[in-house]
Tab-separated table of C-alpha atoms in Angstrom:
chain	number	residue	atom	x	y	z
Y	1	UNK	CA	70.262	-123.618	88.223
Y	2	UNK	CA	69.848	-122.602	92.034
Y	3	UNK	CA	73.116	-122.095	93.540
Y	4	UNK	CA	73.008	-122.039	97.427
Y	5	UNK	CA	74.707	-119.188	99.209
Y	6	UNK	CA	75.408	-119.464	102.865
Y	7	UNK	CA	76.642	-116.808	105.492
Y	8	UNK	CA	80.373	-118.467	105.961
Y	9	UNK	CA	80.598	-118.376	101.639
Y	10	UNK	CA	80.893	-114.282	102.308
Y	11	UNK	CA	82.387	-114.420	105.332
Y	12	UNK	CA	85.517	-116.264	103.618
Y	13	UNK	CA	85.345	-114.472	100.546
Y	14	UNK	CA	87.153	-116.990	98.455
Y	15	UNK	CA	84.269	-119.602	98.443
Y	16	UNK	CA	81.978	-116.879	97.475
Y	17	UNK	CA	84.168	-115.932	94.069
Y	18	UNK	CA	84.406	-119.254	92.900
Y	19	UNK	CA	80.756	-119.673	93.150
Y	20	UNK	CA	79.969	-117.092	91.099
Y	21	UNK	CA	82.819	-117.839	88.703
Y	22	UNK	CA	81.118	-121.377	88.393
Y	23	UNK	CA	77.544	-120.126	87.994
Y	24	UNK	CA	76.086	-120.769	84.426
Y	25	UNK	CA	75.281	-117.401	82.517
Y	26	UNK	CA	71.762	-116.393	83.397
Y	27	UNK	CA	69.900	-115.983	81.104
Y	28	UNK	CA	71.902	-118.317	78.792
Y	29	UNK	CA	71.582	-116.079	75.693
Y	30	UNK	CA	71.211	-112.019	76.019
Y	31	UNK	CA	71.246	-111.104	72.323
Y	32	UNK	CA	71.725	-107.410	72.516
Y	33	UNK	CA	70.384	-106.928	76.470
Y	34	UNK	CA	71.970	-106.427	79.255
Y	35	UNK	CA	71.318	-107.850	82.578
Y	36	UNK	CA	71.821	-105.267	86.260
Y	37	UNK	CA	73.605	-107.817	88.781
Y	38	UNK	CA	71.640	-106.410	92.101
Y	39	UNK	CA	73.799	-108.749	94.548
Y	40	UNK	CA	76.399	-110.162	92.899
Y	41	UNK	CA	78.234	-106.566	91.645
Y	42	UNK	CA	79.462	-105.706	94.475
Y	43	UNK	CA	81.265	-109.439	95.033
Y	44	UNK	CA	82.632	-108.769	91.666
Y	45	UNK	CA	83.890	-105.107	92.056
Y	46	UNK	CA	85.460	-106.675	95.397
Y	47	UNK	CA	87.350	-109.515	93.538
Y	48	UNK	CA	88.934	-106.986	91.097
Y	49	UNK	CA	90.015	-104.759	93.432
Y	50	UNK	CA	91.519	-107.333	95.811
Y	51	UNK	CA	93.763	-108.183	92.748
Y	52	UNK	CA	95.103	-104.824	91.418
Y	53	UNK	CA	95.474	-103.327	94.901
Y	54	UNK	CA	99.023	-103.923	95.376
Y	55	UNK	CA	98.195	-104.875	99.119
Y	56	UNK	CA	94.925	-107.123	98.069
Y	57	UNK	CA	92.942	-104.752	99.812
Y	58	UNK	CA	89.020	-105.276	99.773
Y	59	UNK	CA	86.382	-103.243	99.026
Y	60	UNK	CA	85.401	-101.997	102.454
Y	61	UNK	CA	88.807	-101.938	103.882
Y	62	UNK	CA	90.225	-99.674	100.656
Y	63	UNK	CA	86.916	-97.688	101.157
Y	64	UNK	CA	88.500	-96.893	104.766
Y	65	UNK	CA	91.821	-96.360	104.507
Y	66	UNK	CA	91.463	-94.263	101.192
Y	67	UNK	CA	88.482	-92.355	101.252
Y	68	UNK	CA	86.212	-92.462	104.651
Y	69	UNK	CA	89.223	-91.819	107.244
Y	70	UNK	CA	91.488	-89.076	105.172
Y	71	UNK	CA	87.966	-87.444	104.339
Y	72	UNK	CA	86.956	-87.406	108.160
Y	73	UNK	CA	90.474	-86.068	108.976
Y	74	UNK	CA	90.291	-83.347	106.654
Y	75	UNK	CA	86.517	-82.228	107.546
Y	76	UNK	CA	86.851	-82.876	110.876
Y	77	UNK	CA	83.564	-84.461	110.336
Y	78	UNK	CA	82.902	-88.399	110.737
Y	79	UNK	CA	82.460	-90.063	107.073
Y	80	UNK	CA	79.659	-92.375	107.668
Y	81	UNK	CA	80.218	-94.606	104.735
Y	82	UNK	CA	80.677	-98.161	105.348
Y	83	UNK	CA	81.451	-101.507	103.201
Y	84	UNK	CA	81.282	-103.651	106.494
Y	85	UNK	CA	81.531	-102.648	109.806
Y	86	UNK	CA	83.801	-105.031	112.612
Y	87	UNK	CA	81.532	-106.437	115.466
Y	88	UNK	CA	84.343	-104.439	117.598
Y	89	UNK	CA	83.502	-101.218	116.488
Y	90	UNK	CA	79.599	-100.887	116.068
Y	91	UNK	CA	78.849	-99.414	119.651
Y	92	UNK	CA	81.056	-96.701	118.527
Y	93	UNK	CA	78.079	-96.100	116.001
Y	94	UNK	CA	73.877	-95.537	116.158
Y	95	UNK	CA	72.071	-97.589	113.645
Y	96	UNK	CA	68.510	-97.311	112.078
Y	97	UNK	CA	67.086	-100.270	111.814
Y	98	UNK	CA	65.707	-101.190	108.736
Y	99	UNK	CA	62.412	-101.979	108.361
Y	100	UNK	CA	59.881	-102.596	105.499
Y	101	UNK	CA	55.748	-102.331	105.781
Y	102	UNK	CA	53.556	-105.230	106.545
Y	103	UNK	CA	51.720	-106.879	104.325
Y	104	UNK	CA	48.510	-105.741	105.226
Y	105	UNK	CA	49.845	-101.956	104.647
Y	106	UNK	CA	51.460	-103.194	101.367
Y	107	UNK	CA	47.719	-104.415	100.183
Y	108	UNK	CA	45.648	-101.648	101.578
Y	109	UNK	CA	47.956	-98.383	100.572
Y	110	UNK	CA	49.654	-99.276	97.566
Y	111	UNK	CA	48.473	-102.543	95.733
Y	112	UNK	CA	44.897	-102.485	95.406
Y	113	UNK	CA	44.995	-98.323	94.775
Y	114	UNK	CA	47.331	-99.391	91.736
Y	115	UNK	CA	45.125	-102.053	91.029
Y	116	UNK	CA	41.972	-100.074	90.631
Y	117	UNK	CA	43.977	-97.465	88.295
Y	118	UNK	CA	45.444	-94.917	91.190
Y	119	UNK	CA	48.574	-95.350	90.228
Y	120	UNK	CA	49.720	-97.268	86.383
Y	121	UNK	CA	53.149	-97.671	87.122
Y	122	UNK	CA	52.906	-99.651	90.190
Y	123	UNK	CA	50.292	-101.189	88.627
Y	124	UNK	CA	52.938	-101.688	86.180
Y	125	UNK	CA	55.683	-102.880	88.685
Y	126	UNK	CA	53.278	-105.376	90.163
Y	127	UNK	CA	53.069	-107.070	86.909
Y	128	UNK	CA	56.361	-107.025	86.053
Y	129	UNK	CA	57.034	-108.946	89.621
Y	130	UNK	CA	54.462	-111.553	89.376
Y	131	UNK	CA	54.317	-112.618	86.014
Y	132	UNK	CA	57.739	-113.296	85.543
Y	133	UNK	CA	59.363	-117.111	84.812
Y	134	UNK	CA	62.809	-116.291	86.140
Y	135	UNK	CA	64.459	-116.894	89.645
Y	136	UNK	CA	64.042	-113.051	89.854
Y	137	UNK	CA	60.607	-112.868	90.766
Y	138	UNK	CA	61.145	-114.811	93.553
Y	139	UNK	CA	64.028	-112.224	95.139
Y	140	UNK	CA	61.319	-109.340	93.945
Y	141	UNK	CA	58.883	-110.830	96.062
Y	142	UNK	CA	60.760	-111.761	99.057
Y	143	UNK	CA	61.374	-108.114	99.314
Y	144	UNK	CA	58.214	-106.905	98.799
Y	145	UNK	CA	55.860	-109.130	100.571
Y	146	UNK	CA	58.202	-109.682	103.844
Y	147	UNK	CA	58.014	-113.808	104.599
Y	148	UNK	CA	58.161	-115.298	108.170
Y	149	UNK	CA	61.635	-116.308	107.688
Y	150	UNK	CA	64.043	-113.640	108.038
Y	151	UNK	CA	64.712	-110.929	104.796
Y	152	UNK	CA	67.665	-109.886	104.068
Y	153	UNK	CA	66.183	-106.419	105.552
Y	154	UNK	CA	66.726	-108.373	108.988
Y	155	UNK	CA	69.643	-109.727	108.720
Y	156	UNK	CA	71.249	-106.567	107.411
Y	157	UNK	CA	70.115	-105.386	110.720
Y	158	UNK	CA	72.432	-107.661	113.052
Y	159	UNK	CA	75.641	-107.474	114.091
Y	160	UNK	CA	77.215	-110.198	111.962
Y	161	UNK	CA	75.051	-108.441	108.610
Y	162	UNK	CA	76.626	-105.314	109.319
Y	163	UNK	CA	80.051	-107.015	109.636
Y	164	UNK	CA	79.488	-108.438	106.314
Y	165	UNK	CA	81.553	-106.569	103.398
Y	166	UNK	CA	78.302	-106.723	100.665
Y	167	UNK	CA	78.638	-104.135	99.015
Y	168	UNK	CA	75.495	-104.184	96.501
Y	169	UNK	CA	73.037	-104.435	99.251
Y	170	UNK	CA	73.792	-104.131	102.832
Y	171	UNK	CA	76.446	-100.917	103.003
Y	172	UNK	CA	75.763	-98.350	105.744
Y	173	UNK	CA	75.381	-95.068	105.220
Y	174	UNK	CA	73.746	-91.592	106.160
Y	175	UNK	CA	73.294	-89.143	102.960
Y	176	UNK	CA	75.376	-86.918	103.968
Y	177	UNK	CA	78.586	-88.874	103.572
Y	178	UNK	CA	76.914	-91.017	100.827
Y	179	UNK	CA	76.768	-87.729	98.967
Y	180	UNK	CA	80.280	-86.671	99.561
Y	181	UNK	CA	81.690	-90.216	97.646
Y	182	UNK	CA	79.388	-88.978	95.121
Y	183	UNK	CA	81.231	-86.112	94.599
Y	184	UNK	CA	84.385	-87.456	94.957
Y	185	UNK	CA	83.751	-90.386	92.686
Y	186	UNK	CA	81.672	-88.986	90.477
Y	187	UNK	CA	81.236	-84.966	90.445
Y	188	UNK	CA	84.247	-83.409	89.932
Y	189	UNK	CA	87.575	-84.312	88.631
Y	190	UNK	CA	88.219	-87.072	91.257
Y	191	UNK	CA	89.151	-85.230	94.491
Y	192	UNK	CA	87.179	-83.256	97.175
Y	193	UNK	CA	88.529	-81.500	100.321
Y	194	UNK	CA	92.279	-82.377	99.592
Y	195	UNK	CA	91.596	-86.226	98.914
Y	196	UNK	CA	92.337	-87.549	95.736
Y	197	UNK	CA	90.555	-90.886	94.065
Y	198	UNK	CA	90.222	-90.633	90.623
Y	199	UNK	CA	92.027	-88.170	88.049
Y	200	UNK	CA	90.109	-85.692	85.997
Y	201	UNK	CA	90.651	-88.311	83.002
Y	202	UNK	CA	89.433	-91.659	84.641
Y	203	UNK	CA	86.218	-89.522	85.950
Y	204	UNK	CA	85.487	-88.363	82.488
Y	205	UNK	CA	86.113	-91.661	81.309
Y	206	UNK	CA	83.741	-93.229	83.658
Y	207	UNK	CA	81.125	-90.903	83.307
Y	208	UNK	CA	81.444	-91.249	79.613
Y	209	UNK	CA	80.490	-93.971	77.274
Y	210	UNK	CA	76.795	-94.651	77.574
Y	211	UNK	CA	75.556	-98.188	76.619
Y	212	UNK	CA	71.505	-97.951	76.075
Y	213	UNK	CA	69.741	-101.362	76.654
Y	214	UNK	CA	66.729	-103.155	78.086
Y	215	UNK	CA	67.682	-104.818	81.712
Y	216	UNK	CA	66.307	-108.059	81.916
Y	217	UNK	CA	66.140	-107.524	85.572
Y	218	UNK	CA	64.385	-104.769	85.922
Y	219	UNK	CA	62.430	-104.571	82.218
Y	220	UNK	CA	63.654	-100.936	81.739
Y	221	UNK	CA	65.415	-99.319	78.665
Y	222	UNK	CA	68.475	-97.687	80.827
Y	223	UNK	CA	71.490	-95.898	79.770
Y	224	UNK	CA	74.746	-96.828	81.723
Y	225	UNK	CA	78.176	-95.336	82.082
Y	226	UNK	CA	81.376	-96.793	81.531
Y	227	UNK	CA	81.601	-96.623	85.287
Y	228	UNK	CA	78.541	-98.439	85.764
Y	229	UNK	CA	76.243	-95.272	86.290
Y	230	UNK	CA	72.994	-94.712	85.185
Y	231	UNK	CA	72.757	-91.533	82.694
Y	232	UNK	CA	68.323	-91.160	83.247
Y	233	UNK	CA	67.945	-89.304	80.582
Y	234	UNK	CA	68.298	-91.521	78.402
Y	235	UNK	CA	65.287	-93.263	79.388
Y	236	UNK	CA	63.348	-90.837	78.338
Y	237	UNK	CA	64.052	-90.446	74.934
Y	238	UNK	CA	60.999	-90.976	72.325
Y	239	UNK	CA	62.251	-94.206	71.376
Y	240	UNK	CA	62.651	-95.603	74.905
Y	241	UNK	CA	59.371	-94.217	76.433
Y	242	UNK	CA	57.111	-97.154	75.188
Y	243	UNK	CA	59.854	-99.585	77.071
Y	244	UNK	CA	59.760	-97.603	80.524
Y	245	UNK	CA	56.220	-98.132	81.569
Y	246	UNK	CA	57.868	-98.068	84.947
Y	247	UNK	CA	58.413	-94.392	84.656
Y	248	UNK	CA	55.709	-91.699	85.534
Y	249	UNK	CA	55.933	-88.915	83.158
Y	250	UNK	CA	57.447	-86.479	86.060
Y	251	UNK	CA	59.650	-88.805	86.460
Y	252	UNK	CA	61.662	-86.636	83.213
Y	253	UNK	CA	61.261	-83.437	85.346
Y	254	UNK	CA	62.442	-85.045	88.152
Y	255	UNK	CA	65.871	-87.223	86.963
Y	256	UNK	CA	67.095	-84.173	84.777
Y	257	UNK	CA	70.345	-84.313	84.269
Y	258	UNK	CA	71.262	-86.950	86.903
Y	259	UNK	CA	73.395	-89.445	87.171
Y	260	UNK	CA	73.875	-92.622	89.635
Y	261	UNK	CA	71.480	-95.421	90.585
Y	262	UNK	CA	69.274	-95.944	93.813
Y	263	UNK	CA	67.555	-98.750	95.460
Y	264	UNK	CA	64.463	-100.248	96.754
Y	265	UNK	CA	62.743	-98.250	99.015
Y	266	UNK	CA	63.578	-94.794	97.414
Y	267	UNK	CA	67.599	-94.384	98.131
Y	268	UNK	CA	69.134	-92.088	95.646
Y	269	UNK	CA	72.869	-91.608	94.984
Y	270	UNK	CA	73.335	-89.018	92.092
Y	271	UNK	CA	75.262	-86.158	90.976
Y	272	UNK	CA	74.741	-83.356	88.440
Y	273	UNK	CA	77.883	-82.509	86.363
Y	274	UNK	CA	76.806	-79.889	84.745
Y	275	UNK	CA	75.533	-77.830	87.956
Y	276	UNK	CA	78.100	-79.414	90.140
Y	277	UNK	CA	75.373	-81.208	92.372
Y	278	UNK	CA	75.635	-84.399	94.658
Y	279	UNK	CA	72.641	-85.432	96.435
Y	280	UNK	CA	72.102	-88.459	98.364
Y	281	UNK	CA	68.605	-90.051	100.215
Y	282	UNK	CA	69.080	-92.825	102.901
Y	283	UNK	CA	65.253	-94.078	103.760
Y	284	UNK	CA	65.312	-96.884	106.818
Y	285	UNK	CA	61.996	-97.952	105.664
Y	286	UNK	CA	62.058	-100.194	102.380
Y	287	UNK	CA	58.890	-101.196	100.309
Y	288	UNK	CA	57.250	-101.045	96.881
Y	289	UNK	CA	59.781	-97.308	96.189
Y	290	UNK	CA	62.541	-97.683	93.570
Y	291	UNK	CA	64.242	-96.108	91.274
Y	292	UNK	CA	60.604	-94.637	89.846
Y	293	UNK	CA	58.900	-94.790	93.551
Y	294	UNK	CA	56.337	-91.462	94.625
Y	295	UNK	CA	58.705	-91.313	97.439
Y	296	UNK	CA	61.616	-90.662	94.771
Y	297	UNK	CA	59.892	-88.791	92.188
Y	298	UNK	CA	58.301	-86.416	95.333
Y	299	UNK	CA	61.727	-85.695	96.867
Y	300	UNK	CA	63.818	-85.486	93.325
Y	301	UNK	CA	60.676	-82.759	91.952
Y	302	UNK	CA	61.370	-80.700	95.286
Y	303	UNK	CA	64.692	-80.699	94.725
Y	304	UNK	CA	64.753	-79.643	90.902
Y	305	UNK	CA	62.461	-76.431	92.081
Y	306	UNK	CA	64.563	-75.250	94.619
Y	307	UNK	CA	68.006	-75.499	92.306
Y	308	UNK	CA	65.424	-73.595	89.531
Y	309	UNK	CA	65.132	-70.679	92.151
């Protein structure tokens, strides 16, 4: 079942929620899977918080007030790190625009090389797209191959997208900052540069706890914190490697010891806790490079050899 989300249904917040508290469970049975909510986690995380903040805070407005502006005032540095950004205040800011390759570029330099054996796990990915029977395939493709109507690429480009607090897929960022919430959030024992979010407990308890499942959505064998963080290396385990066809075998090298997610086109957020590490990648230009991209795996390998000097 299709449910139709329109642009005044975020806007308002409370018609959003009850949509997706109404939406049947998809898929209707999961047995002992696990399905990765691309667009509809952050919507959820947003609901929560709005109801144990005792001021009913949202996501991008507690993102402000607690982390971005005390940060900023204690670096004297700008925290770039947005969860909507008011109409009012965007010439205050530059933007990249994001883009994503034409289709003719999309055909020539990555899908027929994978096709004719260049490159298995895009070969891989392509499969995993098209020959899907879910509504998935059809937000896969709408990424990929960029329609005449406008993507959500576009929109996230406008003035009323980057209003818009949506938080899984159109937050605005440069790596820098995105890197210091890592740390914060993730890293350390909840604070950085004087500003406290977490305790030392609730980051070990976030970090801790690793489910390991196959995602529905993406087909992968993936490890996940209690916090909702990927843990990589559990991907590669023997048992897993058969499932992960998505994965190059650098990818290993690559991931390490990381922790965190990314997106499509290449973005990384991730931390290291054992070598105290945050690193974050903001691309502008989206396309076929994920999670196990050659954009990704090419900046992550770089980045392994210079902490191994």
């Amino acid at each position: 079942t299709t449910i139709p989300i329109t642009t005044q249904d975020i806007l308002e917040v409370i018609p959003m929620e009850k949509k997706i508290c109404n939406a049947p469970k998809h898929p209707p049975t999961m047995g002992s899977s696990v399905c990765y909510h691309a667009f509809t986690r952050g919507f959820l995380v947003n609901g929560i918080l709005r109801r144990v903040d005792p001021s009913g805070r949202s996501l991008g407005r507690f993102l402000k007030e607690e982390v971005t502006d005390p940060l900023s005032k204690q670096t004297n540095e700008p925290v770039k790190f947005f969860c909507g950004i008011p109409t009012e205040d965007q010439a205050d800011h530059t933007f990249a625009p994001l883009t994503i390759g034409s289709k003719l570029y999309t055909l020539v330099v990555q899908v027929l090389p994978a096709l004719l054996g260049f490159n298995p796990q895009l070969a891989a990915y392509l499969r995993w797209i098209f020959l899907r029977k879910d509504g998935f395939r059809g937000v896969a493709r709408a990424v990929v191959f960029p329609y005449p109507t406008p993507t959500l690429l576009d929109y996230a480009s406008t003035p009323e997208g980057r209003s818009i607090e949506f938080s899984s897929a159109a937050m605005h960022a440069n790596a820098r900052s995105m890197a210091q919430i890592n740390a914060l959030a993730m890293a350390g024992d909840g604070s950085l540069n004087g500003v406290n979010l977490l305790g030392a407990k609730s980051v070990e308890a976030s970090m801790g706890g690793v489910q390991t499942a196959n995602d529905s959505a993406t087909g992968l064998t993936l490890g996940f914190t209690r916090g909702g963080y990927c843990r990589f290396s559990e991907s590669f385990r023997s048992e897993h490697v058969r499932d992960n066809a998505l994965f190059h075998p650098d990818d290993e090298t690559a991931y390490g010891n990381f922790v965190g997610w990314g997106g499509v086109g290449g973005s990384l957020s991730l931390v290291d806790r054992k070598r105290n590490i945050s690193f974050a990648y903001c691309p502008n230009g989206s396309g076929f490079d994920a999670l196990w991209g050659i954009r990704t795996r090419r900046i992550l390998l770089e980045l392994q050899r210079a902490l191994a000097e």
